[in-house]
């Protein structure tokens, strides 16, 4: 909402609602392959990743789910990559809000920081679809 370019705000809303709709459709379509934990992670991550406002308080929703979802990824290299990207996103979010006024004043370094953080969130969302889909044992 800082941009004065026409179409940016409506475009960001389209991305937000489209990301949430895509997540919902994906979860309904593959409902037998996702646990409630994974569905919660994907839904909240879509809200945070595609939303046009990202408060650091949103990470209070993601941190417990992200750590639990890391257990669903499985051990080894995948889990390490998952945790490293997630830790980077948390770190970049903290750094962004330290330099928030640089971002508001359109300083290039702050914009790059936000872009890198947002790409990390979207990347985690994509990895969730690849690495978290597995059959749920019959109860």
PDB file of C-alpha atoms in Angstrom:
ATOM      1  CA  UNK A   1       0.000   0.000   0.000  1.00  0.00           C
ATOM      2  CA  UNK A   2       3.022   2.253  -0.210  1.00  0.00           C
ATOM      3  CA  UNK A   3       3.049   2.319  -3.993  1.00  0.00           C
ATOM      4  CA  UNK A   4       1.503   5.173  -5.888  1.00  0.00           C
ATOM      5  CA  UNK A   5       1.441   3.187  -9.124  1.00  0.00           C
ATOM      6  CA  UNK A   6      -2.055   2.490 -10.432  1.00  0.00           C
ATOM      7  CA  UNK A   7      -3.195  -1.096 -10.132  1.00  0.00           C
ATOM      8  CA  UNK A   8      -0.705  -2.219  -7.480  1.00  0.00           C
ATOM      9  CA  UNK A   9      -3.184  -2.343  -4.602  1.00  0.00           C
ATOM     10  CA  UNK A  10      -5.921  -4.161  -6.572  1.00  0.00           C
ATOM     11  CA  UNK A  11      -3.253  -6.469  -7.984  1.00  0.00           C
ATOM     12  CA  UNK A  12      -2.004  -7.329  -4.507  1.00  0.00           C
ATOM     13  CA  UNK A  13      -5.556  -8.156  -3.472  1.00  0.00           C
ATOM     14  CA  UNK A  14      -5.939 -10.460  -6.470  1.00  0.00           C
ATOM     15  CA  UNK A  15      -2.710 -12.263  -5.496  1.00  0.00           C
ATOM     16  CA  UNK A  16      -3.901 -12.529  -1.879  1.00  0.00           C
ATOM     17  CA  UNK A  17      -7.341 -13.937  -2.659  1.00  0.00           C
ATOM     18  CA  UNK A  18      -5.955 -16.101  -5.444  1.00  0.00           C
ATOM     19  CA  UNK A  19      -3.341 -17.611  -3.106  1.00  0.00           C
ATOM     20  CA  UNK A  20      -5.959 -18.362  -0.468  1.00  0.00           C
ATOM     21  CA  UNK A  21      -8.334 -19.858  -3.049  1.00  0.00           C
ATOM     22  CA  UNK A  22      -5.557 -21.966  -4.569  1.00  0.00           C
ATOM     23  CA  UNK A  23      -4.659 -23.235  -1.095  1.00  0.00           C
ATOM     24  CA  UNK A  24      -8.267 -24.103  -0.295  1.00  0.00           C
ATOM     25  CA  UNK A  25      -8.766 -25.891  -3.612  1.00  0.00           C
ATOM     26  CA  UNK A  26      -5.496 -27.773  -3.167  1.00  0.00           C
ATOM     27  CA  UNK A  27      -6.389 -28.884   0.338  1.00  0.00           C
ATOM     28  CA  UNK A  28      -9.875 -30.017  -0.684  1.00  0.00           C
ATOM     29  CA  UNK A  29      -8.537 -31.797  -3.755  1.00  0.00           C
ATOM     30  CA  UNK A  30      -5.817 -33.644  -1.808  1.00  0.00           C
ATOM     31  CA  UNK A  31      -7.591 -33.901   1.550  1.00  0.00           C
ATOM     32  CA  UNK A  32      -6.594 -37.537   2.018  1.00  0.00           C
ATOM     33  CA  UNK A  33      -2.922 -36.618   1.862  1.00  0.00           C
ATOM     34  CA  UNK A  34      -2.797 -33.860   4.470  1.00  0.00           C
ATOM     35  CA  UNK A  35      -3.069 -33.918   8.225  1.00  0.00           C
ATOM     36  CA  UNK A  36      -4.819 -31.139  10.120  1.00  0.00           C
ATOM     37  CA  UNK A  37      -1.403 -29.767  11.095  1.00  0.00           C
ATOM     38  CA  UNK A  38      -0.285 -29.537   7.479  1.00  0.00           C
ATOM     39  CA  UNK A  39      -3.597 -28.025   6.364  1.00  0.00           C
ATOM     40  CA  UNK A  40      -3.275 -25.400   9.108  1.00  0.00           C
ATOM     41  CA  UNK A  41       0.325 -24.651   8.119  1.00  0.00           C
ATOM     42  CA  UNK A  42      -0.520 -24.264   4.428  1.00  0.00           C
ATOM     43  CA  UNK A  43      -3.566 -22.085   5.128  1.00  0.00           C
ATOM     44  CA  UNK A  44      -1.881 -19.709   7.561  1.00  0.00           C
ATOM     45  CA  UNK A  45       1.269 -19.572   5.449  1.00  0.00           C
ATOM     46  CA  UNK A  46      -0.824 -18.644   2.402  1.00  0.00           C
ATOM     47  CA  UNK A  47      -2.489 -15.889   4.428  1.00  0.00           C
ATOM     48  CA  UNK A  48       0.898 -14.538   5.532  1.00  0.00           C
ATOM     49  CA  UNK A  49       2.808 -15.092   2.266  1.00  0.00           C
ATOM     50  CA  UNK A  50       0.228 -13.657  -0.099  1.00  0.00           C
ATOM     51  CA  UNK A  51      -1.233 -11.008   2.188  1.00  0.00           C
ATOM     52  CA  UNK A  52      -0.439  -7.405   1.437  1.00  0.00           C
ATOM     53  CA  UNK A  53       0.299  -6.630   5.093  1.00  0.00           C
ATOM     54  CA  UNK A  54       2.751  -8.688   7.123  1.00  0.00           C
ATOM     55  CA  UNK A  55       2.960  -7.897  10.788  1.00  0.00           C
ATOM     56  CA  UNK A  56       5.726  -9.584  12.777  1.00  0.00           C
ATOM     57  CA  UNK A  57       2.963 -10.821  15.070  1.00  0.00           C
ATOM     58  CA  UNK A  58       1.837 -13.129  12.256  1.00  0.00           C
ATOM     59  CA  UNK A  59       4.993 -15.118  12.930  1.00  0.00           C
ATOM     60  CA  UNK A  60       3.488 -16.014  16.304  1.00  0.00           C
ATOM     61  CA  UNK A  61       1.059 -18.108  14.282  1.00  0.00           C
ATOM     62  CA  UNK A  62       3.716 -19.559  12.021  1.00  0.00           C
ATOM     63  CA  UNK A  63       6.574 -20.400  14.393  1.00  0.00           C
ATOM     64  CA  UNK A  64       4.829 -23.184  16.371  1.00  0.00           C
ATOM     65  CA  UNK A  65       3.207 -24.591  13.242  1.00  0.00           C
ATOM     66  CA  UNK A  66       6.446 -24.376  11.275  1.00  0.00           C
ATOM     67  CA  UNK A  67       8.404 -26.256  13.910  1.00  0.00           C
ATOM     68  CA  UNK A  68       5.724 -28.939  14.126  1.00  0.00           C
ATOM     69  CA  UNK A  69       5.434 -29.140  10.343  1.00  0.00           C
ATOM     70  CA  UNK A  70       9.206 -29.672  10.160  1.00  0.00           C
ATOM     71  CA  UNK A  71       8.541 -33.010  11.858  1.00  0.00           C
ATOM     72  CA  UNK A  72       6.159 -33.891   9.021  1.00  0.00           C
ATOM     73  CA  UNK A  73       8.842 -33.172   6.419  1.00  0.00           C
ATOM     74  CA  UNK A  74      10.879 -36.115   7.602  1.00  0.00           C
ATOM     75  CA  UNK A  75      14.449 -36.266   8.755  1.00  0.00           C
ATOM     76  CA  UNK A  76      17.643 -35.567   6.936  1.00  0.00           C
ATOM     77  CA  UNK A  77      18.477 -32.922   4.410  1.00  0.00           C
ATOM     78  CA  UNK A  78      14.872 -31.904   3.677  1.00  0.00           C
ATOM     79  CA  UNK A  79      14.201 -31.080   7.309  1.00  0.00           C
ATOM     80  CA  UNK A  80      17.429 -29.075   7.528  1.00  0.00           C
ATOM     81  CA  UNK A  81      16.539 -27.079   4.410  1.00  0.00           C
ATOM     82  CA  UNK A  82      13.018 -26.480   5.729  1.00  0.00           C
ATOM     83  CA  UNK A  83      14.261 -25.196   9.076  1.00  0.00           C
ATOM     84  CA  UNK A  84      17.000 -23.072   7.476  1.00  0.00           C
ATOM     85  CA  UNK A  85      14.568 -21.317   5.125  1.00  0.00           C
ATOM     86  CA  UNK A  86      12.069 -20.821   7.924  1.00  0.00           C
ATOM     87  CA  UNK A  87      14.755 -19.403  10.239  1.00  0.00           C
ATOM     88  CA  UNK A  88      15.866 -17.068   7.434  1.00  0.00           C
ATOM     89  CA  UNK A  89      12.287 -15.821   6.983  1.00  0.00           C
ATOM     90  CA  UNK A  90      11.959 -15.146  10.713  1.00  0.00           C
ATOM     91  CA  UNK A  91      15.322 -13.353  10.767  1.00  0.00           C
ATOM     92  CA  UNK A  92      14.507 -11.245   7.700  1.00  0.00           C
ATOM     93  CA  UNK A  93      11.154 -10.262   9.200  1.00  0.00           C
ATOM     94  CA  UNK A  94      12.897  -9.073  12.360  1.00  0.00           C
ATOM     95  CA  UNK A  95      15.461  -7.139  10.322  1.00  0.00           C
ATOM     96  CA  UNK A  96      12.774  -5.591   8.149  1.00  0.00           C
ATOM     97  CA  UNK A  97      10.972  -4.098  11.110  1.00  0.00           C
ATOM     98  CA  UNK A  98      14.241  -2.744  12.503  1.00  0.00           C
ATOM     99  CA  UNK A  99      14.654  -0.776   9.277  1.00  0.00           C
ATOM    100  CA  UNK A 100      10.960  -0.162   8.622  1.00  0.00           C
ATOM    101  CA  UNK A 101      11.296   3.561   7.987  1.00  0.00           C
ATOM    102  CA  UNK A 102      13.989   2.935   5.412  1.00  0.00           C
ATOM    103  CA  UNK A 103      11.446   0.731   3.644  1.00  0.00           C
ATOM    104  CA  UNK A 104       8.741   3.401   3.885  1.00  0.00           C
ATOM    105  CA  UNK A 105      11.221   5.879   2.396  1.00  0.00           C
ATOM    106  CA  UNK A 106      11.954   3.442  -0.472  1.00  0.00           C
ATOM    107  CA  UNK A 107      15.569   2.648   0.390  1.00  0.00           C
ATOM    108  CA  UNK A 108      16.745  -0.101  -2.007  1.00  0.00           C
ATOM    109  CA  UNK A 109      18.313  -2.305   0.683  1.00  0.00           C
ATOM    110  CA  UNK A 110      15.102  -2.433   2.691  1.00  0.00           C
ATOM    111  CA  UNK A 111      13.046  -3.279  -0.378  1.00  0.00           C
ATOM    112  CA  UNK A 112      15.465  -6.108  -1.217  1.00  0.00           C
ATOM    113  CA  UNK A 113      15.140  -7.404   2.346  1.00  0.00           C
ATOM    114  CA  UNK A 114      11.343  -7.502   2.073  1.00  0.00           C
ATOM    115  CA  UNK A 115      11.509  -9.138  -1.362  1.00  0.00           C
ATOM    116  CA  UNK A 116      13.856 -11.839  -0.086  1.00  0.00           C
ATOM    117  CA  UNK A 117      11.621 -12.483   2.933  1.00  0.00           C
ATOM    118  CA  UNK A 118       8.509 -12.697   0.755  1.00  0.00           C
ATOM    119  CA  UNK A 119      10.189 -15.056  -1.703  1.00  0.00           C
ATOM    120  CA  UNK A 120      11.183 -17.253   1.248  1.00  0.00           C
ATOM    121  CA  UNK A 121       7.565 -17.398   2.427  1.00  0.00           C
ATOM    122  CA  UNK A 122       6.277 -18.310  -1.032  1.00  0.00           C
ATOM    123  CA  UNK A 123       9.063 -20.892  -1.387  1.00  0.00           C
ATOM    124  CA  UNK A 124       8.045 -22.478   1.939  1.00  0.00           C
ATOM    125  CA  UNK A 125       4.435 -22.540   0.747  1.00  0.00           C
ATOM    126  CA  UNK A 126       5.512 -24.378  -2.405  1.00  0.00           C
ATOM    127  CA  UNK A 127       7.698 -26.805  -0.450  1.00  0.00           C
ATOM    128  CA  UNK A 128       4.694 -27.526   1.751  1.00  0.00           C
ATOM    129  CA  UNK A 129       2.832 -28.895  -1.256  1.00  0.00           C
ATOM    130  CA  UNK A 130       5.796 -31.005  -2.322  1.00  0.00           C
ATOM    131  CA  UNK A 131       7.172 -32.290   0.968  1.00  0.00           C
ATOM    132  CA  UNK A 132       4.181 -32.470   3.288  1.00  0.00           C
ATOM    133  CA  UNK A 133       1.789 -34.505   1.145  1.00  0.00           C
ATOM    134  CA  UNK A 134       1.760 -38.048   2.405  1.00  0.00           C
ATOM    135  CA  UNK A 135      -0.965 -40.544   3.150  1.00  0.00           C
ATOM    136  CA  UNK A 136      -2.510 -40.295   6.591  1.00  0.00           C
ATOM    137  CA  UNK A 137      -2.647 -43.676   8.368  1.00  0.00           C
ATOM    138  CA  UNK A 138      -6.145 -45.102   8.691  1.00  0.00           C
ATOM    139  CA  UNK A 139      -7.638 -44.743  12.162  1.00  0.00           C
TER     140      UNK A 139
END
